[in-house]
mmCIF file with all atom_site columns, C-alpha atoms in Angstrom:
data_model
loop_
_atom_site.group_PDB
_atom_site.id
_atom_site.type_symbol
_atom_site.label_atom_id
_atom_site.label_alt_id
_atom_site.label_comp_id
_atom_site.label_asym_id
_atom_site.label_entity_id
_atom_site.label_seq_id
_atom_site.pdbx_PDB_ins_code
_atom_site.Cartn_x
_atom_site.Cartn_y
_atom_site.Cartn_z
_atom_site.occupancy
_atom_site.B_iso_or_equiv
_atom_site.pdbx_formal_charge
_atom_site.auth_seq_id
_atom_site.auth_comp_id
_atom_site.auth_asym_id
_atom_site.auth_atom_id
_atom_site.pdbx_PDB_model_num
ATOM 1   C CA . MET N 1 1   ? 105.400 116.354 87.836  1.00 0.00 ? 5   MET N CA 1
ATOM 2   C CA . SER N 1 2   ? 104.294 118.786 90.400  1.00 0.00 ? 6   SER N CA 1
ATOM 3   C CA . PRO N 1 3   ? 104.216 118.328 93.951  1.00 0.00 ? 7   PRO N CA 1
ATOM 4   C CA . ALA N 1 4   ? 100.520 118.937 93.879  1.00 0.00 ? 8   ALA N CA 1
ATOM 5   C CA . GLU N 1 5   ? 100.017 115.951 91.449  1.00 0.00 ? 9   GLU N CA 1
ATOM 6   C CA . ILE N 1 6   ? 102.224 113.772 93.458  1.00 0.00 ? 10  ILE N CA 1
ATOM 7   C CA . PHE N 1 7   ? 100.583 114.445 96.680  1.00 0.00 ? 11  PHE N CA 1
ATOM 8   C CA . ALA N 1 8   ? 97.226  114.171 95.072  1.00 0.00 ? 12  ALA N CA 1
ATOM 9   C CA . ALA N 1 9   ? 97.990  110.686 93.915  1.00 0.00 ? 13  ALA N CA 1
ATOM 10  C CA . LEU N 1 10  ? 99.290  109.819 97.276  1.00 0.00 ? 14  LEU N CA 1
ATOM 11  C CA . GLY N 1 11  ? 96.053  110.893 98.904  1.00 0.00 ? 15  GLY N CA 1
ATOM 12  C CA . ASP N 1 12  ? 94.484  107.498 98.734  1.00 0.00 ? 16  ASP N CA 1
ATOM 13  C CA . PRO N 1 13  ? 95.088  104.649 101.215 1.00 0.00 ? 17  PRO N CA 1
ATOM 14  C CA . THR N 1 14  ? 95.069  102.088 98.499  1.00 0.00 ? 18  THR N CA 1
ATOM 15  C CA . ARG N 1 15  ? 97.765  103.913 96.349  1.00 0.00 ? 19  ARG N CA 1
ATOM 16  C CA . LEU N 1 16  ? 99.746  104.444 99.652  1.00 0.00 ? 20  LEU N CA 1
ATOM 17  C CA . SER N 1 17  ? 99.774  100.798 100.197 1.00 0.00 ? 21  SER N CA 1
ATOM 18  C CA . LEU N 1 18  ? 100.821 99.936  96.509  1.00 0.00 ? 22  LEU N CA 1
ATOM 19  C CA . ILE N 1 19  ? 103.690 102.463 96.902  1.00 0.00 ? 23  ILE N CA 1
ATOM 20  C CA . ALA N 1 20  ? 104.742 100.767 100.116 1.00 0.00 ? 24  ALA N CA 1
ATOM 21  C CA . ARG N 1 21  ? 104.575 97.297  98.378  1.00 0.00 ? 25  ARG N CA 1
ATOM 22  C CA . LEU N 1 22  ? 106.929 98.689  95.817  1.00 0.00 ? 26  LEU N CA 1
ATOM 23  C CA . GLY N 1 23  ? 109.263 100.480 98.369  1.00 0.00 ? 27  GLY N CA 1
ATOM 24  C CA . ASP N 1 24  ? 111.775 97.589  98.305  1.00 0.00 ? 28  ASP N CA 1
ATOM 25  C CA . GLY N 1 25  ? 112.726 98.364  94.787  1.00 0.00 ? 29  GLY N CA 1
ATOM 26  C CA . ASP N 1 26  ? 111.423 95.176  93.215  1.00 0.00 ? 30  ASP N CA 1
ATOM 27  C CA . GLY N 1 27  ? 109.088 95.307  90.239  1.00 0.00 ? 31  GLY N CA 1
ATOM 28  C CA . ARG N 1 28  ? 105.592 93.407  90.545  1.00 0.00 ? 32  ARG N CA 1
ATOM 29  C CA . SER N 1 29  ? 102.908 92.643  88.316  1.00 0.00 ? 33  SER N CA 1
ATOM 30  C CA . ILE N 1 30  ? 99.288  93.755  88.970  1.00 0.00 ? 34  ILE N CA 1
ATOM 31  C CA . VAL N 1 31  ? 98.441  90.275  90.158  1.00 0.00 ? 35  VAL N CA 1
ATOM 32  C CA . GLN N 1 32  ? 101.334 90.575  92.848  1.00 0.00 ? 36  GLN N CA 1
ATOM 33  C CA . LEU N 1 33  ? 100.495 94.020  93.869  1.00 0.00 ? 37  LEU N CA 1
ATOM 34  C CA . GLY N 1 34  ? 96.726  93.112  94.456  1.00 0.00 ? 38  GLY N CA 1
ATOM 35  C CA . GLU N 1 35  ? 97.407  90.235  96.728  1.00 0.00 ? 39  GLU N CA 1
ATOM 36  C CA . GLY N 1 36  ? 95.492  90.526  99.822  1.00 0.00 ? 40  GLY N CA 1
ATOM 37  C CA . LEU N 1 37  ? 93.848  93.860  98.886  1.00 0.00 ? 41  LEU N CA 1
ATOM 38  C CA . PRO N 1 38  ? 89.918  93.814  98.889  1.00 0.00 ? 42  PRO N CA 1
ATOM 39  C CA . ILE N 1 39  ? 89.722  95.278  95.547  1.00 0.00 ? 43  ILE N CA 1
ATOM 40  C CA . SER N 1 40  ? 89.667  93.739  91.994  1.00 0.00 ? 44  SER N CA 1
ATOM 41  C CA . ARG N 1 41  ? 92.587  93.545  89.615  1.00 0.00 ? 45  ARG N CA 1
ATOM 42  C CA . GLN N 1 42  ? 91.001  96.161  87.438  1.00 0.00 ? 46  GLN N CA 1
ATOM 43  C CA . ALA N 1 43  ? 90.897  98.559  90.420  1.00 0.00 ? 47  ALA N CA 1
ATOM 44  C CA . VAL N 1 44  ? 94.512  98.018  91.214  1.00 0.00 ? 48  VAL N CA 1
ATOM 45  C CA . ALA N 1 45  ? 95.237  98.709  87.539  1.00 0.00 ? 49  ALA N CA 1
ATOM 46  C CA . LYS N 1 46  ? 93.420  102.009 87.786  1.00 0.00 ? 50  LYS N CA 1
ATOM 47  C CA . HIS N 1 47  ? 95.143  103.063 91.024  1.00 0.00 ? 51  HIS N CA 1
ATOM 48  C CA . LEU N 1 48  ? 98.534  102.175 89.377  1.00 0.00 ? 52  LEU N CA 1
ATOM 49  C CA . ASP N 1 49  ? 97.465  104.407 86.348  1.00 0.00 ? 53  ASP N CA 1
ATOM 50  C CA . VAL N 1 50  ? 97.022  107.182 88.715  1.00 0.00 ? 54  VAL N CA 1
ATOM 51  C CA . LEU N 1 51  ? 100.472 106.578 90.214  1.00 0.00 ? 55  LEU N CA 1
ATOM 52  C CA . HIS N 1 52  ? 101.838 106.274 86.821  1.00 0.00 ? 56  HIS N CA 1
ATOM 53  C CA . GLY N 1 53  ? 100.343 109.415 85.573  1.00 0.00 ? 57  GLY N CA 1
ATOM 54  C CA . ALA N 1 54  ? 101.712 111.418 88.660  1.00 0.00 ? 58  ALA N CA 1
ATOM 55  C CA . GLY N 1 55  ? 105.260 110.037 87.758  1.00 0.00 ? 59  GLY N CA 1
ATOM 56  C CA . LEU N 1 56  ? 105.529 107.750 90.883  1.00 0.00 ? 60  LEU N CA 1
ATOM 57  C CA . VAL N 1 57  ? 105.763 104.437 89.137  1.00 0.00 ? 61  VAL N CA 1
ATOM 58  C CA . ARG N 1 58  ? 107.159 103.152 85.774  1.00 0.00 ? 62  ARG N CA 1
ATOM 59  C CA . ARG N 1 59  ? 105.669 100.234 83.844  1.00 0.00 ? 63  ARG N CA 1
ATOM 60  C CA . ARG N 1 60  ? 107.590 97.573  81.947  1.00 0.00 ? 64  ARG N CA 1
ATOM 61  C CA . LYS N 1 61  ? 106.276 94.912  79.813  1.00 0.00 ? 65  LYS N CA 1
ATOM 62  C CA . GLN N 1 62  ? 107.692 91.532  80.710  1.00 0.00 ? 66  GLN N CA 1
ATOM 63  C CA . GLY N 1 63  ? 106.215 88.686  78.665  1.00 0.00 ? 67  GLY N CA 1
ATOM 64  C CA . ARG N 1 64  ? 102.417 88.945  78.879  1.00 0.00 ? 68  ARG N CA 1
ATOM 65  C CA . GLU N 1 65  ? 102.494 90.910  82.168  1.00 0.00 ? 69  GLU N CA 1
ATOM 66  C CA . VAL N 1 66  ? 102.985 94.523  82.951  1.00 0.00 ? 70  VAL N CA 1
ATOM 67  C CA . HIS N 1 67  ? 105.502 95.273  85.826  1.00 0.00 ? 71  HIS N CA 1
ATOM 68  C CA . PHE N 1 68  ? 105.320 98.332  87.920  1.00 0.00 ? 72  PHE N CA 1
ATOM 69  C CA . ALA N 1 69  ? 108.418 99.673  89.938  1.00 0.00 ? 73  ALA N CA 1
ATOM 70  C CA . LEU N 1 70  ? 108.698 102.714 92.130  1.00 0.00 ? 74  LEU N CA 1
ATOM 71  C CA . ARG N 1 71  ? 110.276 105.890 90.696  1.00 0.00 ? 75  ARG N CA 1
ATOM 72  C CA . ARG N 1 72  ? 112.702 106.678 93.447  1.00 0.00 ? 76  ARG N CA 1
ATOM 73  C CA . GLU N 1 73  ? 113.555 110.016 92.023  1.00 0.00 ? 77  GLU N CA 1
ATOM 74  C CA . ALA N 1 74  ? 109.929 111.080 92.083  1.00 0.00 ? 78  ALA N CA 1
ATOM 75  C CA . VAL N 1 75  ? 109.728 110.181 95.738  1.00 0.00 ? 79  VAL N CA 1
ATOM 76  C CA . ALA N 1 76  ? 112.922 111.941 96.267  1.00 0.00 ? 80  ALA N CA 1
ATOM 77  C CA . ALA N 1 77  ? 111.452 115.138 94.814  1.00 0.00 ? 81  ALA N CA 1
ATOM 78  C CA . ALA N 1 78  ? 108.533 115.020 97.018  1.00 0.00 ? 82  ALA N CA 1
ATOM 79  C CA . GLN N 1 79  ? 110.681 114.552 100.100 1.00 0.00 ? 83  GLN N CA 1
ATOM 80  C CA . ASP N 1 80  ? 112.630 117.587 98.946  1.00 0.00 ? 84  ASP N CA 1
ATOM 81  C CA . TRP N 1 81  ? 109.702 119.648 98.453  1.00 0.00 ? 85  TRP N CA 1
ATOM 82  C CA . LEU N 1 82  ? 108.478 118.690 102.006 1.00 0.00 ? 86  LEU N CA 1
ATOM 83  C CA . GLY N 1 83  ? 111.955 119.696 103.401 1.00 0.00 ? 87  GLY N CA 1
ATOM 84  C CA . ARG N 1 84  ? 111.807 122.855 101.892 1.00 0.00 ? 88  ARG N CA 1
ATOM 85  C CA . VAL N 1 85  ? 108.295 123.618 103.332 1.00 0.00 ? 89  VAL N CA 1
ATOM 86  C CA . GLY N 1 86  ? 109.539 122.226 106.630 1.00 0.00 ? 90  GLY N CA 1
ATOM 87  C CA . ALA N 1 87  ? 112.394 124.486 106.652 1.00 0.00 ? 91  ALA N CA 1
ATOM 88  C CA . GLN N 1 88  ? 110.332 127.457 106.112 1.00 0.00 ? 92  GLN N CA 1
ATOM 89  C CA . TRP N 1 89  ? 108.107 126.451 109.007 1.00 0.00 ? 93  TRP N CA 1
ATOM 90  C CA . ASP N 1 90  ? 111.158 126.130 111.201 1.00 0.00 ? 94  ASP N CA 1
ATOM 91  C CA . GLY N 1 91  ? 112.223 129.612 110.271 1.00 0.00 ? 95  GLY N CA 1
ATOM 92  C CA . THR N 1 92  ? 108.769 131.062 110.985 1.00 0.00 ? 96  THR N CA 1
ATOM 93  C CA . LEU N 1 93  ? 108.640 129.349 114.287 1.00 0.00 ? 97  LEU N CA 1
ATOM 94  C CA . ALA N 1 94  ? 111.900 130.572 115.207 1.00 0.00 ? 98  ALA N CA 1
ATOM 95  C CA . ARG N 1 95  ? 111.142 134.109 114.381 1.00 0.00 ? 99  ARG N CA 1
ATOM 96  C CA . LEU N 1 96  ? 107.890 133.730 116.370 1.00 0.00 ? 100 LEU N CA 1
ATOM 97  C CA . LYS N 1 97  ? 109.645 132.348 119.458 1.00 0.00 ? 101 LYS N CA 1
ATOM 98  C CA . ALA N 1 98  ? 111.976 135.283 119.358 1.00 0.00 ? 102 ALA N CA 1
ATOM 99  C CA . PHE N 1 99  ? 109.448 137.647 118.965 1.00 0.00 ? 103 PHE N CA 1
ATOM 100 C CA . ALA N 1 100 ? 107.398 136.115 121.976 1.00 0.00 ? 104 ALA N CA 1
ATOM 101 C CA . GLU N 1 101 ? 110.440 135.921 124.107 1.00 0.00 ? 105 GLU N CA 1
ATOM 102 C CA . GLY N 1 102 ? 111.286 139.726 123.569 1.00 0.00 ? 106 GLY N CA 1
ATOM 103 C CA . ASP N 1 103 ? 114.366 138.808 121.646 1.00 0.00 ? 107 ASP N CA 1
ATOM 104 C CA . ASP N 1 104 ? 113.114 140.470 118.498 1.00 0.00 ? 108 ASP N CA 1
ATOM 105 C CA . GLN N 1 105 ? 110.808 143.388 118.262 1.00 0.00 ? 109 GLN N CA 1
ATOM 106 C CA . THR N 1 106 ? 110.001 142.680 114.734 1.00 0.00 ? 110 THR N CA 1
ATOM 107 C CA . PRO N 1 107 ? 106.778 140.552 114.326 1.00 0.00 ? 111 PRO N CA 1
ATOM 108 C CA . PRO N 1 108 ? 107.226 137.242 112.540 1.00 0.00 ? 112 PRO N CA 1
ATOM 109 C CA . ALA N 1 109 ? 106.569 137.454 108.729 1.00 0.00 ? 113 ALA N CA 1
ATOM 110 C CA . PRO N 1 110 ? 103.240 135.911 107.443 1.00 0.00 ? 114 PRO N CA 1
#
Protein backbone atom coordinates (compact mmCIF):
# COMPACT_ATOMS: atom_id res chain seq x y z
CA MET A 1 0.00 0.00 0.00
CA SER A 2 1.07 3.54 -0.63
CA PRO A 3 1.79 6.01 2.16
CA ALA A 4 -1.14 8.11 0.92
CA GLU A 5 -3.57 5.20 1.40
CA ILE A 6 -2.19 4.43 4.83
CA PHE A 7 -2.31 8.03 6.05
CA ALA A 8 -5.79 8.55 4.56
CA ALA A 9 -7.01 5.54 6.54
CA LEU A 10 -5.38 6.91 9.69
CA GLY A 11 -6.95 10.32 9.17
CA ASP A 12 -10.02 9.46 11.22
CA PRO A 13 -10.07 9.55 15.05
CA THR A 14 -12.14 6.37 15.30
CA ARG A 15 -9.75 4.43 13.09
CA LEU A 16 -6.81 5.75 15.09
CA SER A 17 -8.44 4.49 18.27
CA LEU A 18 -8.99 1.07 16.67
CA ILE A 19 -5.31 0.94 15.69
CA ALA A 20 -4.37 1.88 19.26
CA ARG A 21 -6.57 -0.93 20.61
CA LEU A 22 -4.79 -3.39 18.32
CA GLY A 23 -1.35 -2.04 19.20
CA ASP A 24 -0.64 -4.74 21.76
CA GLY A 25 -0.56 -7.36 19.02
CA ASP A 26 -3.63 -9.28 20.14
CA GLY A 27 -6.39 -10.00 17.66
CA ARG A 28 -9.86 -8.81 18.59
CA SER A 29 -13.39 -9.25 17.32
CA ILE A 30 -15.57 -6.39 16.11
CA VAL A 31 -17.53 -6.62 19.36
CA GLN A 32 -14.36 -6.35 21.46
CA LEU A 33 -13.02 -3.47 19.38
CA GLY A 34 -16.30 -1.60 19.59
CA GLU A 35 -16.59 -1.77 23.40
CA GLY A 36 -16.89 1.73 24.79
CA LEU A 37 -17.10 3.42 21.41
CA PRO A 38 -20.13 5.62 20.73
CA ILE A 39 -20.80 3.96 17.36
CA SER A 40 -22.61 0.86 16.17
CA ARG A 41 -21.00 -2.48 15.45
CA GLN A 42 -21.72 -1.89 11.75
CA ALA A 43 -19.81 1.42 11.90
CA VAL A 44 -16.87 -0.34 13.59
CA ALA A 45 -16.94 -2.94 10.79
CA LYS A 46 -16.86 -0.20 8.13
CA HIS A 47 -13.88 1.48 9.81
CA LEU A 48 -12.10 -1.88 9.99
CA ASP A 49 -12.80 -2.42 6.28
CA VAL A 50 -11.04 0.88 5.53
CA LEU A 51 -8.06 -0.14 7.69
CA HIS A 52 -7.99 -3.55 6.00
CA GLY A 53 -8.13 -1.96 2.56
CA ALA A 54 -5.14 0.21 3.46
CA GLY A 55 -3.24 -2.89 4.58
CA LEU A 56 -3.09 -1.84 8.23
CA VAL A 57 -5.01 -4.78 9.68
CA ARG A 58 -5.56 -8.40 8.76
CA ARG A 59 -8.71 -10.44 9.27
CA ARG A 60 -8.94 -14.00 10.46
CA LYS A 61 -12.09 -16.03 10.80
CA GLN A 62 -12.27 -17.72 14.20
CA GLY A 63 -15.42 -19.77 14.58
CA ARG A 64 -18.35 -17.45 13.89
CA GLU A 65 -16.34 -14.31 14.59
CA VAL A 66 -13.86 -12.39 12.53
CA HIS A 67 -10.81 -11.22 14.45
CA PHE A 68 -8.66 -8.30 13.40
CA ALA A 69 -4.98 -7.82 14.13
CA LEU A 70 -2.56 -5.02 13.41
CA ARG A 71 -0.15 -5.54 10.51
CA ARG A 72 3.02 -4.25 12.11
CA GLU A 73 4.86 -4.27 8.79
CA ALA A 74 2.41 -1.69 7.41
CA VAL A 75 2.94 0.52 10.45
CA ALA A 76 6.71 0.09 10.06
CA ALA A 77 6.47 1.13 6.40
CA ALA A 78 4.61 4.29 7.41
CA GLN A 79 7.23 5.02 10.07
CA ASP A 80 10.02 4.52 7.53
CA TRP A 81 8.34 6.93 5.13
CA LEU A 82 7.96 9.54 7.89
CA GLY A 83 11.61 9.03 8.82
CA ARG A 84 12.73 9.70 5.25
CA VAL A 85 10.59 12.84 5.05
CA GLY A 86 11.93 13.97 8.44
CA ALA A 87 15.51 13.45 7.27
CA GLN A 88 14.84 15.55 4.18
CA TRP A 89 13.51 18.35 6.37
CA ASP A 90 16.49 18.06 8.70
CA GLY A 91 18.81 18.49 5.73
CA THR A 92 16.84 21.45 4.39
CA LEU A 93 16.80 23.15 7.79
CA ALA A 94 20.54 22.56 8.24
CA ARG A 95 21.24 24.18 4.85
CA LEU A 96 18.95 27.10 5.71
CA LYS A 97 20.71 27.56 9.05
CA ALA A 98 24.13 27.51 7.40
CA PHE A 99 22.98 30.02 4.80
CA ALA A 100 21.40 32.32 7.41
CA GLU A 101 24.52 32.22 9.57
CA GLY A 102 26.75 32.99 6.59
CA ASP A 103 28.51 29.60 6.67
CA ASP A 104 27.33 28.84 3.16
CA GLN A 105 26.69 31.30 0.37
CA THR A 106 24.45 28.87 -1.51
CA PRO A 107 20.74 29.36 -0.84
CA PRO A 108 18.93 26.27 0.38
CA ALA A 109 17.40 24.03 -2.27
CA PRO A 110 13.60 24.27 -2.51
